[in-house]
Coordinates of C-alpha atoms in Angstrom, one line a residue:
M84 CA -22.7 35.7 -60.8
G85 CA -20.0 36.0 -63.4
R86 CA -19.9 37.6 -66.7
P87 CA -22.0 35.9 -69.4
S88 CA -20.0 33.7 -71.7
R89 CA -19.5 34.5 -75.4
K90 CA -22.0 31.7 -76.2
D91 CA -24.6 33.4 -73.9
D92 CA -23.9 36.8 -75.6
I93 CA -24.6 35.2 -78.9
L94 CA -27.8 33.6 -77.7
Q95 CA -29.0 36.9 -76.2
A96 CA -28.2 38.7 -79.4
A97 CA -30.0 36.1 -81.4
L98 CA -33.1 36.4 -79.2
A99 CA -33.1 40.2 -79.7
C100 CA -32.7 39.8 -83.5
F101 CA -35.4 37.2 -83.7
S102 CA -37.8 39.3 -81.6
E103 CA -37.2 42.4 -83.7
Q104 CA -36.8 41.0 -87.2
G105 CA -38.4 37.6 -87.0
V106 CA -36.6 34.2 -87.1
D107 CA -36.6 33.8 -90.9
A108 CA -35.5 37.4 -91.6
T109 CA -32.6 37.3 -89.2
T110 CA -29.3 36.5 -90.7
I111 CA -26.1 35.2 -89.1
E112 CA -24.5 38.6 -89.9
M113 CA -27.2 40.3 -87.9
I114 CA -26.5 38.1 -84.9
R115 CA -22.8 38.5 -85.3
D116 CA -23.1 42.3 -85.4
R117 CA -25.5 42.4 -82.4
S118 CA -23.3 40.1 -80.3
G119 CA -20.0 41.5 -81.3
A120 CA -18.7 38.0 -81.8
S121 CA -16.4 37.1 -84.6
I122 CA -17.9 34.9 -87.3
G123 CA -15.4 32.2 -86.3
S124 CA -16.6 32.3 -82.7
L125 CA -20.2 32.1 -83.8
Y126 CA -19.6 29.1 -86.0
H127 CA -17.4 27.5 -83.4
H128 CA -20.2 27.6 -80.8
F129 CA -23.1 26.8 -83.1
G130 CA -22.2 26.0 -86.7
N131 CA -25.3 27.6 -88.3
K132 CA -28.5 29.5 -87.7
E133 CA -30.6 26.4 -87.1
R134 CA -28.3 25.3 -84.3
I135 CA -28.6 28.8 -82.8
I136 CA -32.4 28.5 -82.9
A137 CA -32.3 25.1 -81.3
A138 CA -29.7 26.2 -78.6
L139 CA -31.8 29.2 -77.8
Y140 CA -35.0 27.1 -77.5
L141 CA -33.2 24.5 -75.3
E142 CA -31.8 27.2 -73.0
G143 CA -35.2 28.8 -72.6
V144 CA -37.0 25.6 -71.7
G145 CA -34.1 24.7 -69.5
G146 CA -34.5 28.0 -67.6
Y147 CA -38.1 27.2 -66.9
A148 CA -37.1 23.6 -65.8
R149 CA -34.5 25.0 -63.4
L150 CA -37.0 27.4 -61.9
L151 CA -39.4 24.6 -61.3
E152 CA -36.7 22.3 -59.8
A153 CA -35.7 25.0 -57.4
G154 CA -39.3 25.5 -56.5
F155 CA -39.9 21.8 -55.9
A156 CA -37.0 21.8 -53.4
K157 CA -38.9 24.3 -51.3
V158 CA -42.6 23.2 -51.5
D159 CA -44.4 20.4 -49.9
G160 CA -47.9 19.1 -50.5
A161 CA -50.1 18.2 -53.4
E162 CA -51.6 21.6 -53.8
A163 CA -48.3 23.5 -53.5
C164 CA -46.8 21.4 -56.3
I165 CA -49.7 22.0 -58.7
K166 CA -49.6 25.7 -57.9
L167 CA -45.9 25.8 -58.5
L168 CA -46.2 24.4 -62.0
V169 CA -48.6 27.2 -62.9
G170 CA -47.1 30.0 -60.9
G171 CA -43.6 29.1 -62.0
Y172 CA -44.7 29.1 -65.7
V173 CA -46.3 32.6 -65.2
D174 CA -43.2 33.9 -63.4
W175 CA -40.9 32.6 -66.1
V176 CA -43.0 34.1 -68.9
L177 CA -43.3 37.5 -67.2
A178 CA -39.5 37.6 -66.7
N179 CA -38.8 36.4 -70.2
P180 CA -41.6 37.4 -72.6
D181 CA -39.4 37.5 -75.8
W182 CA -38.0 34.1 -74.9
A183 CA -41.5 32.7 -74.2
R184 CA -42.8 34.1 -77.5
F185 CA -39.8 32.5 -79.3
I186 CA -40.5 29.1 -77.7
L187 CA -44.2 29.2 -78.5
H188 CA -43.5 29.8 -82.2
N189 CA -40.5 27.6 -82.8
R190 CA -41.1 24.2 -81.1
G191 CA -41.9 22.4 -84.4
R192 CA -38.9 23.9 -86.1
V193 CA -36.6 22.6 -83.3
E194 CA -38.3 19.2 -83.1
A195 CA -37.6 18.8 -86.9
S196 CA -34.0 20.0 -86.7
E197 CA -30.9 17.9 -86.1
L198 CA -31.2 18.8 -82.4
G199 CA -34.8 17.5 -82.2
E200 CA -33.7 14.4 -80.3
Q201 CA -31.9 16.5 -77.7
L202 CA -35.1 18.5 -77.2
R203 CA -37.2 15.3 -76.8
E204 CA -34.6 14.0 -74.3
A205 CA -34.6 17.2 -72.3
N206 CA -38.5 17.1 -72.2
R207 CA -38.5 13.5 -71.2
L208 CA -36.1 14.2 -68.3
H209 CA -38.0 17.3 -67.3
H210 CA -41.4 15.5 -67.3
G211 CA -39.8 12.6 -65.4
R212 CA -38.7 14.9 -62.6
I213 CA -42.2 16.5 -62.5
D214 CA -43.7 13.0 -62.3
Q215 CA -41.3 12.0 -59.6
M216 CA -42.3 15.0 -57.5
L217 CA -46.0 14.4 -58.0
R218 CA -46.0 10.6 -57.7
P219 CA -46.3 10.4 -53.9
Y220 CA -49.4 12.7 -54.0
R221 CA -50.9 10.8 -56.9
E222 CA -50.3 7.5 -55.1
S223 CA -51.9 8.8 -51.9
G224 CA -55.0 9.8 -53.8
A225 CA -54.5 13.6 -53.5
Y226 CA -55.2 14.0 -57.3
R227 CA -58.3 13.0 -59.3
E228 CA -57.9 9.8 -61.4
M229 CA -57.1 10.7 -65.0
P230 CA -54.8 9.5 -67.7
R231 CA -51.2 10.7 -66.9
D232 CA -50.8 12.2 -70.4
C233 CA -53.9 14.4 -69.7
F234 CA -52.7 15.5 -66.3
V235 CA -50.2 18.1 -67.3
S236 CA -52.5 19.5 -70.0
V237 CA -55.3 19.9 -67.5
V238 CA -52.9 21.7 -65.1
I239 CA -51.0 23.9 -67.5
G240 CA -53.2 24.1 -70.6
P241 CA -55.5 27.0 -69.5
V242 CA -52.6 29.3 -68.5
Q243 CA -50.6 28.4 -71.6
D244 CA -53.6 29.3 -73.8
F245 CA -54.1 32.6 -72.0
T246 CA -50.3 33.3 -72.1
R247 CA -50.3 32.7 -75.9
N248 CA -53.0 35.4 -76.3
W249 CA -51.3 37.7 -73.8
L250 CA -48.0 37.5 -75.6
A251 CA -49.7 38.3 -78.9
G252 CA -51.4 41.3 -77.3
R253 CA -54.9 39.9 -77.6
T254 CA -55.9 40.2 -73.9
R255 CA -57.0 43.2 -71.9
T256 CA -56.1 41.5 -68.6
S257 CA -52.4 41.3 -67.6
L258 CA -50.9 37.8 -67.2
A259 CA -49.7 38.8 -63.7
D260 CA -53.2 39.7 -62.7
C261 CA -54.4 36.2 -63.6
R262 CA -51.6 34.2 -61.8
E263 CA -53.4 33.3 -58.7
L264 CA -56.6 32.6 -60.6
F265 CA -54.9 30.1 -62.9
M266 CA -53.1 28.5 -60.0
Q267 CA -56.4 27.9 -58.2
V268 CA -58.1 26.7 -61.4
A269 CA -55.4 24.1 -61.9
W270 CA -55.7 22.9 -58.3
D271 CA -59.5 22.7 -58.5
A272 CA -59.2 20.7 -61.8
V273 CA -57.0 18.0 -60.4
R274 CA -57.6 17.7 -56.6
A275 CA -59.4 14.6 -55.5

């Protein structure tokens, strides 16, 4: 793998600043200082802080989506697909806790920004690929009948709730220790 790009350097610096200082308290100057980028480079790649926030958010959710897509290429079966959705989420969060925390707290801000439509389109495509992977199993009757818009919430909702608390330091149990439990709970909730 090659060296990260200047744009990647800026995003990583922004994430570090946001994690340490908070999104609102972080300034463009802080991000510039942390990344070592010139102010011209920063504005060339992003234009302003809100676009940095949106780009960081989109890159984070894109990383999770890429992890899932790579996993879907390797798994087969209704149960394996459901467990991948949960296990992949846990794995991504464990590998990227600051990014996960950032995403949990900034969705509304990004949705309301000028890049909100880009986020909605990325989510539509991501959910479409998940639906495409699950469709044969749904059609074969491997999953319980339930409204489609409830399905993902039933699968991922419990682990997302626990993760939110874990990221905030409100749990005694490690997220890693609950991975298999949440995978099984998700499968038990949707299997026919």
